[in-house]
Short mmCIF file of C-alpha atoms and ligand atoms in Angstrom, two decimals:
data_model
loop_
_atom_site.label_atom_id
_atom_site.label_comp_id
_atom_site.label_asym_id
_atom_site.label_seq_id
_atom_site.Cartn_x
_atom_site.Cartn_y
_atom_site.Cartn_z
CA MET A 1 298.57 116.61 32.37
CA THR A 2 295.36 114.85 33.24
CA THR A 3 292.90 116.55 35.48
CA PRO A 4 292.42 114.55 38.68
CA SER A 5 289.01 112.99 39.07
CA PRO A 6 286.90 114.91 41.60
CA SER A 7 287.16 112.16 44.22
CA LYS A 8 291.01 112.46 44.11
CA ASN A 9 291.12 116.28 44.21
CA ARG A 10 291.74 117.32 47.80
CA HIS A 11 290.00 120.62 47.19
CA LEU A 12 286.65 118.97 46.46
CA SER A 13 284.38 117.24 48.91
CA ARG A 14 283.65 113.55 48.74
CA LYS A 15 279.92 114.42 48.66
CA ALA A 16 280.26 116.68 45.63
CA SER A 17 282.09 113.91 43.75
CA LEU A 18 279.26 111.50 44.31
CA PHE A 19 276.73 113.09 41.96
CA THR A 20 276.81 114.78 38.57
CA GLU A 21 275.18 118.03 37.48
CA SER A 22 271.48 117.83 36.72
CA VAL A 23 270.88 116.02 33.42
CA ILE A 24 267.48 117.77 33.08
CA ARG A 25 269.04 121.23 33.31
CA GLU A 26 271.86 120.14 30.96
CA MET A 27 269.27 119.12 28.36
CA THR A 28 267.93 122.72 28.34
CA ARG A 29 271.42 124.01 27.58
CA GLU A 30 271.78 121.41 24.78
CA ALA A 31 268.43 122.44 23.39
CA LEU A 32 269.56 126.08 23.29
CA LYS A 33 272.88 125.12 21.70
CA TYR A 34 271.27 123.11 18.85
CA GLY A 35 268.11 125.16 18.46
CA ALA A 36 265.89 122.19 19.48
CA VAL A 37 262.27 122.53 20.62
CA ASN A 38 262.71 122.20 24.39
CA LEU A 39 260.48 119.47 25.81
CA SER A 40 263.00 118.53 28.46
CA GLN A 41 263.07 120.75 31.59
CA GLY A 42 259.66 121.36 33.17
CA PHE A 43 259.09 125.09 32.83
CA PRO A 44 256.30 126.86 30.86
CA ASP A 45 257.18 128.87 27.75
CA PHE A 46 253.90 130.82 28.04
CA SER A 47 253.38 133.88 30.20
CA ALA A 48 252.78 133.76 33.93
CA PRO A 49 249.35 135.22 34.87
CA GLU A 50 249.31 139.01 34.38
CA ASP A 51 247.68 139.72 37.74
CA ILE A 52 250.30 137.74 39.63
CA LYS A 53 253.16 139.47 37.79
CA ARG A 54 251.49 142.88 38.53
CA LYS A 55 251.44 142.12 42.27
CA ALA A 56 255.15 141.41 42.23
CA MET A 57 255.87 144.67 40.42
CA GLU A 58 253.68 146.57 42.82
CA ALA A 59 255.51 145.05 45.76
CA ILE A 60 258.86 146.21 44.37
CA ASP A 61 257.31 149.62 43.83
CA ARG A 62 256.09 149.70 47.42
CA ASP A 63 259.62 148.99 48.43
CA VAL A 64 259.23 145.46 49.61
CA ASN A 65 262.86 145.05 48.76
CA GLN A 66 264.56 144.01 51.98
CA TYR A 67 264.83 140.65 53.74
CA ALA A 68 261.47 139.15 54.61
CA ILE A 69 261.15 137.25 57.93
CA THR A 70 263.56 134.35 57.46
CA TRP A 71 260.80 131.70 57.49
CA GLY A 72 258.50 133.70 55.26
CA SER A 73 256.53 136.98 55.27
CA LYS A 74 253.47 136.88 57.46
CA ASP A 75 250.97 137.62 54.64
CA PHE A 76 252.33 134.78 52.53
CA ARG A 77 252.36 132.33 55.42
CA ASP A 78 248.77 133.28 56.21
CA ALA A 79 247.77 132.73 52.58
CA ILE A 80 249.50 129.34 52.61
CA ALA A 81 247.58 128.35 55.77
CA ARG A 82 244.22 129.51 54.28
CA LYS A 83 244.80 127.67 51.01
CA THR A 84 245.89 124.47 52.74
CA GLN A 85 242.82 124.61 54.85
CA SER A 86 240.50 125.13 51.81
CA TYR A 87 242.26 122.69 49.38
CA LEU A 88 243.39 119.89 51.74
CA GLY A 89 241.17 120.55 54.78
CA ILE A 90 244.25 120.70 57.04
CA GLU A 91 244.52 123.37 59.66
CA ILE A 92 248.07 124.64 60.08
CA ASP A 93 249.50 127.33 62.30
CA PRO A 94 251.32 129.87 60.08
CA GLU A 95 253.41 130.90 63.08
CA THR A 96 254.89 127.57 63.86
CA GLU A 97 254.32 125.10 60.97
CA ILE A 98 255.35 126.87 57.76
CA THR A 99 258.83 127.61 56.38
CA VAL A 100 258.99 129.60 53.12
CA THR A 101 261.98 128.44 51.05
CA CYS A 102 263.74 129.14 47.77
CA GLY A 103 261.53 126.78 45.77
CA SER A 104 260.60 123.29 46.79
CA THR A 105 264.17 122.36 45.84
CA GLU A 106 265.43 124.11 48.95
CA GLY A 107 262.43 122.93 50.93
CA MET A 108 263.24 119.24 50.32
CA ILE A 109 266.95 119.48 51.05
CA ALA A 110 266.38 121.67 54.10
CA ALA A 111 263.80 119.18 55.43
CA MET A 112 266.19 116.29 54.91
CA MET A 113 269.14 118.10 56.47
CA ALA A 114 266.94 119.04 59.42
CA THR A 115 265.85 115.52 60.16
CA VAL A 116 268.23 112.86 58.88
CA ASP A 117 271.41 111.70 60.57
CA PRO A 118 274.31 110.03 58.78
CA GLY A 119 273.64 106.46 57.86
CA GLU A 120 269.88 106.65 58.26
CA GLU A 121 267.89 105.39 55.34
CA VAL A 122 265.45 107.32 53.16
CA ILE A 123 263.21 105.34 50.83
CA VAL A 124 262.72 106.74 47.31
CA PHE A 125 260.38 105.39 44.63
CA GLU A 126 262.06 105.07 41.28
CA PRO A 127 261.99 106.31 38.62
CA PHE A 128 262.42 109.48 40.75
CA TYR A 129 262.73 113.22 40.27
CA GLU A 130 266.52 113.47 39.90
CA ASN A 131 267.07 115.92 42.82
CA TYR A 132 266.24 113.31 45.43
CA ALA A 133 269.49 111.32 44.93
CA PRO A 134 271.83 114.31 45.50
CA ASP A 135 269.51 115.45 48.31
CA ALA A 136 270.14 112.16 50.01
CA ILE A 137 273.92 112.42 49.54
CA LEU A 138 274.03 116.02 50.76
CA SER A 139 271.99 115.18 53.86
CA ASP A 140 274.09 112.05 54.60
CA ALA A 141 271.08 109.75 54.06
CA HIS A 142 271.43 106.33 52.60
CA PRO A 143 268.85 106.09 49.75
CA ARG A 144 266.90 102.85 49.35
CA TYR A 145 264.99 102.48 46.11
CA VAL A 146 261.64 100.84 45.48
CA SER A 147 260.41 100.41 41.87
CA LEU A 148 257.36 101.95 40.38
CA ARG A 149 256.45 99.46 37.67
CA ALA A 150 255.25 100.41 34.18
CA PRO A 151 252.79 100.66 32.61
CA ASP A 152 250.65 101.79 35.55
CA TRP A 153 253.64 102.54 37.85
CA HIS A 154 252.33 100.54 40.78
CA PHE A 155 254.71 99.41 43.50
CA ASP A 156 254.99 95.97 44.96
CA ARG A 157 253.78 96.12 48.54
CA ASP A 158 256.02 93.31 49.70
CA GLU A 159 259.05 95.02 48.24
CA LEU A 160 258.11 98.27 50.00
CA ARG A 161 257.48 96.52 53.24
CA ALA A 162 260.85 94.70 52.97
CA THR A 163 262.63 97.95 52.43
CA PHE A 164 261.39 99.51 55.64
CA ASN A 165 263.58 98.62 58.64
CA GLN A 166 264.88 100.09 61.95
CA LYS A 167 267.21 102.42 60.09
CA THR A 168 264.46 103.94 57.94
CA LYS A 169 264.20 107.59 58.77
CA ALA A 170 261.81 108.66 56.02
CA ILE A 171 260.14 107.95 52.68
CA ILE A 172 259.89 110.50 49.83
CA VAL A 173 256.55 110.50 48.00
CA CYS A 174 256.26 112.72 44.94
CA ASN A 175 252.54 112.87 44.31
CA PRO A 176 251.46 113.62 41.52
CA ASN A 177 254.63 112.05 40.34
CA ASN A 178 257.40 113.32 38.19
CA PRO A 179 258.54 111.66 35.90
CA THR A 180 255.80 108.93 35.63
CA GLY A 181 252.57 111.01 35.91
CA LYS A 182 251.31 108.57 38.56
CA VAL A 183 248.75 109.76 41.04
CA PHE A 184 248.88 107.59 44.17
CA THR A 185 245.57 106.13 45.19
CA ARG A 186 244.12 106.43 48.69
CA ASP A 187 244.72 102.77 49.26
CA GLU A 188 248.41 103.07 48.25
CA MET A 189 248.88 106.15 50.40
CA GLU A 190 247.30 104.43 53.39
CA PHE A 191 249.59 101.45 52.90
CA ILE A 192 252.61 103.77 52.89
CA ALA A 193 251.26 105.62 55.92
CA GLY A 194 250.84 102.35 57.79
CA LEU A 195 254.44 101.43 57.25
CA CYS A 196 255.63 104.96 58.30
CA GLN A 197 253.68 104.55 61.55
CA GLU A 198 254.86 101.00 62.13
CA TYR A 199 258.56 101.99 61.69
CA ASP A 200 258.17 105.47 63.24
CA ALA A 201 259.36 107.01 59.97
CA LEU A 202 258.80 110.50 58.49
CA CYS A 203 257.28 111.17 55.05
CA PHE A 204 258.53 113.95 52.83
CA THR A 205 255.83 114.61 50.23
CA ASP A 206 256.62 116.65 47.13
CA GLU A 207 253.20 118.01 46.12
CA ILE A 208 254.17 120.66 43.65
CA TYR A 209 251.79 119.17 40.98
CA GLU A 210 248.86 118.97 43.38
CA HIS A 211 246.58 120.95 41.02
CA ILE A 212 247.67 119.25 37.74
CA LEU A 213 245.44 116.19 37.50
CA TYR A 214 243.63 114.51 34.68
CA PRO A 215 240.46 112.82 35.92
CA ARG A 216 239.27 109.84 33.86
CA ALA A 217 236.26 107.57 34.06
CA GLY A 218 236.59 104.57 36.31
CA ALA A 219 239.76 105.80 38.02
CA GLU A 220 240.40 107.56 41.29
CA ILE A 221 242.43 110.62 40.26
CA ASN A 222 242.32 112.88 43.27
CA HIS A 223 245.15 114.62 45.03
CA ILE A 224 245.64 113.13 48.45
CA SER A 225 248.23 114.70 50.68
CA MET A 226 249.98 112.34 53.10
CA ALA A 227 249.30 114.96 55.86
CA GLN A 228 245.56 114.38 55.45
CA LEU A 229 245.75 110.72 56.54
CA ASP A 230 245.12 109.63 60.06
CA GLY A 231 248.26 109.60 62.16
CA MET A 232 250.37 111.20 59.42
CA ARG A 233 250.11 114.94 60.11
CA GLU A 234 252.65 114.71 62.89
CA ARG A 235 255.22 112.81 60.78
CA THR A 236 254.84 114.47 57.39
CA VAL A 237 256.73 117.32 55.80
CA VAL A 238 254.74 118.68 52.85
CA VAL A 239 256.99 120.31 50.29
CA ASN A 240 255.25 122.64 47.85
CA SER A 241 255.99 125.58 45.65
CA MET A 242 254.60 128.42 43.48
CA SER A 243 256.68 127.19 40.51
CA LYS A 244 254.27 124.89 38.68
CA THR A 245 250.81 126.01 39.92
CA TYR A 246 251.40 129.65 39.05
CA SER A 247 253.87 129.18 36.14
CA VAL A 248 256.72 131.08 37.88
CA THR A 249 259.51 128.49 38.07
CA GLY A 250 262.15 131.26 38.00
CA TRP A 251 260.77 133.02 41.10
CA ARG A 252 262.12 130.35 43.40
CA VAL A 253 259.40 130.58 46.02
CA GLY A 254 258.33 127.36 47.79
CA TYR A 255 257.39 126.26 51.25
CA CYS A 256 257.41 123.35 53.75
CA ILE A 257 254.58 122.50 56.07
CA ALA A 258 255.54 120.42 59.10
CA PRO A 259 254.72 120.01 62.78
CA PRO A 260 256.27 122.72 65.00
CA GLN A 261 259.30 120.84 66.24
CA ILE A 262 260.32 119.76 62.75
CA THR A 263 259.52 123.22 61.39
CA GLY A 264 261.86 124.65 64.01
CA ALA A 265 264.71 122.54 62.70
CA ILE A 266 263.88 123.22 59.04
CA ARG A 267 263.83 126.95 59.69
CA LYS A 268 267.28 126.85 61.24
CA VAL A 269 268.69 124.93 58.27
CA HIS A 270 266.93 127.25 55.85
CA ASP A 271 268.13 130.38 57.59
CA PHE A 272 271.78 129.43 57.14
CA LEU A 273 271.32 128.04 53.59
CA THR A 274 269.57 131.03 52.09
CA VAL A 275 268.26 133.46 54.76
CA GLY A 276 265.02 133.72 52.84
CA ALA A 277 263.10 133.70 49.62
CA ALA A 278 262.56 136.86 47.52
CA ALA A 279 260.42 139.28 49.55
CA PRO A 280 258.44 140.97 46.69
CA LEU A 281 257.69 137.58 45.18
CA GLN A 282 256.32 136.35 48.51
CA ALA A 283 253.99 139.39 48.46
CA ALA A 284 252.76 138.26 45.02
CA GLY A 285 252.51 134.73 46.38
CA ALA A 286 250.08 135.92 49.06
CA TYR A 287 247.85 137.11 46.25
CA ALA A 288 248.37 134.04 44.08
CA LEU A 289 247.49 131.57 46.83
CA SER A 290 244.27 133.46 47.43
CA LEU A 291 242.97 133.04 43.88
CA PRO A 292 239.53 131.40 43.55
CA GLN A 293 238.92 127.79 42.51
CA GLU A 294 238.26 128.85 38.88
CA TYR A 295 241.99 129.58 38.52
CA TYR A 296 242.86 125.98 39.41
CA ASP A 297 240.01 124.55 37.26
CA ARG A 298 241.31 126.46 34.24
CA LEU A 299 244.90 125.40 34.91
CA GLN A 300 243.79 121.81 34.96
CA GLN A 301 241.76 122.10 31.73
CA GLU A 302 244.62 123.81 29.93
CA TYR A 303 247.09 121.11 30.91
CA GLN A 304 244.70 118.38 29.96
CA ALA A 305 244.38 119.93 26.48
CA ARG A 306 248.21 120.07 26.18
CA ARG A 307 248.55 116.48 27.31
CA ASP A 308 245.93 115.35 24.80
CA LEU A 309 247.75 117.18 22.08
CA LEU A 310 251.19 115.69 22.73
CA VAL A 311 250.26 112.09 23.56
CA PRO A 312 249.03 111.26 19.99
CA VAL A 313 251.94 113.16 18.44
CA LEU A 314 254.40 110.92 20.31
CA GLU A 315 252.44 107.82 19.51
CA GLN A 316 252.38 108.73 15.85
CA ALA A 317 256.13 109.34 15.91
CA GLY A 318 256.66 105.76 17.19
CA PHE A 319 256.96 106.19 20.97
CA ARG A 320 255.04 103.97 23.37
CA THR A 321 253.56 106.43 25.83
CA PHE A 322 252.64 106.02 29.48
CA VAL A 323 249.74 108.49 29.60
CA PRO A 324 250.05 110.54 32.81
CA ASP A 325 247.21 110.98 35.30
CA GLY A 326 248.93 114.03 36.79
CA ALA A 327 251.89 116.47 36.52
CA TYR A 328 253.03 117.58 33.09
CA TYR A 329 255.39 114.97 31.77
CA ILE A 330 254.99 111.95 29.51
CA MET A 331 257.35 109.00 30.05
CA THR A 332 257.84 107.01 26.89
CA ASP A 333 259.41 103.79 25.80
CA ILE A 334 261.84 104.11 22.89
CA SER A 335 262.62 100.49 22.22
CA SER A 336 260.93 100.51 18.84
CA PHE A 337 263.53 102.96 17.50
CA GLY A 338 266.51 100.57 17.80
CA PHE A 339 268.89 102.88 19.63
CA GLU A 340 271.47 101.44 21.98
CA ASN A 341 270.34 103.58 24.85
CA ASP A 342 268.40 106.70 25.97
CA VAL A 343 271.46 108.94 25.96
CA GLU A 344 272.34 108.12 22.37
CA PHE A 345 268.66 108.53 21.36
CA THR A 346 268.35 111.86 23.14
CA ARG A 347 271.48 113.19 21.53
CA HIS A 348 270.12 112.19 18.13
CA LEU A 349 266.74 113.73 18.88
CA ILE A 350 268.26 117.04 19.93
CA ARG A 351 270.91 117.31 17.22
CA GLU A 352 269.32 115.67 14.17
CA VAL A 353 265.57 115.97 14.78
CA GLY A 354 265.50 119.20 16.76
CA VAL A 355 263.46 118.15 19.85
CA ALA A 356 264.91 117.95 23.36
CA CYS A 357 263.76 115.40 25.98
CA VAL A 358 265.31 113.93 29.11
CA PRO A 359 267.06 110.52 28.99
CA GLY A 360 265.22 108.05 31.19
CA SER A 361 268.37 106.82 32.89
CA SER A 362 268.60 110.06 34.83
CA PHE A 363 265.54 109.00 36.83
CA TYR A 364 266.99 105.65 37.97
CA SER A 365 269.66 104.61 40.46
CA ASN A 366 270.64 101.93 37.93
CA PRO A 367 270.89 103.73 34.57
CA ALA A 368 270.15 100.49 32.74
CA ALA A 369 266.66 100.50 34.04
CA GLY A 370 265.89 103.64 32.07
CA ALA A 371 267.93 102.89 29.02
CA GLN A 372 264.91 102.58 26.75
CA GLN A 373 262.90 105.47 28.17
CA VAL A 374 262.82 109.17 27.68
CA ARG A 375 260.62 111.86 29.22
CA PHE A 376 258.90 114.73 27.47
CA CYS A 377 257.23 117.71 29.12
CA PHE A 378 254.14 119.46 27.75
CA CYS A 379 254.05 122.69 29.79
CA LYS A 380 254.43 124.56 26.54
CA LYS A 381 252.41 126.67 24.10
CA ASP A 382 250.44 124.76 21.46
CA GLU A 383 252.62 126.26 18.77
CA THR A 384 255.71 124.82 20.54
CA LEU A 385 254.07 121.39 20.77
CA ASN A 386 253.03 121.63 17.11
CA ARG A 387 256.56 122.58 16.07
CA ALA A 388 257.81 119.44 17.88
CA ALA A 389 255.16 117.44 15.96
CA GLU A 390 256.48 118.72 12.61
CA ARG A 391 260.07 117.90 13.57
CA PHE A 392 259.17 114.37 14.61
CA GLU A 393 258.48 113.65 10.93
CA LYS A 394 262.30 113.47 10.56
CA LEU A 395 262.62 110.76 13.24
CA GLN A 396 263.53 107.42 11.69
CA LYS A 397 263.73 103.99 13.20
CA ARG A 398 267.21 102.40 13.19
CA LEU A 399 266.09 98.80 12.76
C1 PLP B 401 258.83 116.79 41.46
C2 PLP B 401 259.54 118.10 41.51
N1 PLP B 401 259.96 118.61 42.66
C3 PLP B 401 260.58 119.81 42.71
C4 PLP B 401 260.84 120.52 41.51
C5 PLP B 401 261.56 121.83 41.64
O1 PLP B 401 260.61 122.79 42.04
P1 PLP B 401 260.96 124.24 42.56
O2 PLP B 401 260.99 125.09 41.35
O3 PLP B 401 259.86 124.61 43.48
O4 PLP B 401 262.29 124.20 43.24
C6 PLP B 401 260.45 120.03 40.30
C7 PLP B 401 260.79 120.74 39.05
O5 PLP B 401 260.63 120.25 37.96
C8 PLP B 401 259.79 118.78 40.27
O6 PLP B 401 259.35 118.24 39.12
#
């Protein structure tokens, strides 16, 4: 007997049949199965900072073990407000403008479910972080894609303008960008902001890599939050998280910053999705978000060193790299290897070479657009990156 396809199974929802499980997370399982060096899913294999871990343990010891306030413990929200003021220069009211969520993953979907009605359009730059497509389906949004074009991942302003229309509810801007490593310039951000205002649209900004930037001479590599721009504070939901900045992706603590009315709606959705994020980890978050600037400077330097280790390794192995200005991924072009597509290449790389990456097609609405691209992450120990370098010696071209 054949298993009915999900769309025909009356026990499954139409929405759930419209997307697959995460390819990124699947690659981690494949890496474990075949003993590959895992440069696929973006999580560090080095320790989280000792002092932050200690604060979490102390909180459990102090019996911070029951539900926190649904939208976040007061000390954590206060710390978020202070840090946002000092880093972005934005004053936010922790009582009415912050919702603490289970990672930015929940923050994004809660924000979309709180604001988007069926049939309304949400603009997404592609290649995109793969969650955004299921987020759109689950929140009944109709996604409209606008290309970021290699090698510098710029967008065509006419294409973006033509995509905005009366049905546009929002645009998602992931800045610094996963998977491309693009850091949007002020000019680009202002252009997007202008369209949001012209069409009365919202902006969801995913800023979880806000501290992972690689300045270079002659380029403007600064983190600009959409909420900082004139006229945008009232129409922006900033989605952020402890995951990447403090190397605690498994803690699942994130947050949304939005004007009070939108925050009220996000809090309701969040309450019934998850009730709240882990209370003792929010206590540690209050400490983490109060760390001095030196913490962020060191984070940036360490990531820059890792990027500068992996880029030449990939080039040497035959990849064409798109060197990132931010975040901790390197998109590459694999056309010189002669594989039919990215999935076949990735399978070969995991099983025969022993290095895991993410097939580029998982970042595009049209898989063919990413068929000659794969993404590597470099949030790993030097020894892990060096082990990958040794294994790449086995990688042969198929021409
Ligand atoms: C752009 C982007 N947003 C969100 C997430 C998920 O973050 P969190 O752990 O806060 O849910 C990731 C994880 O890789 C990401 O790259």
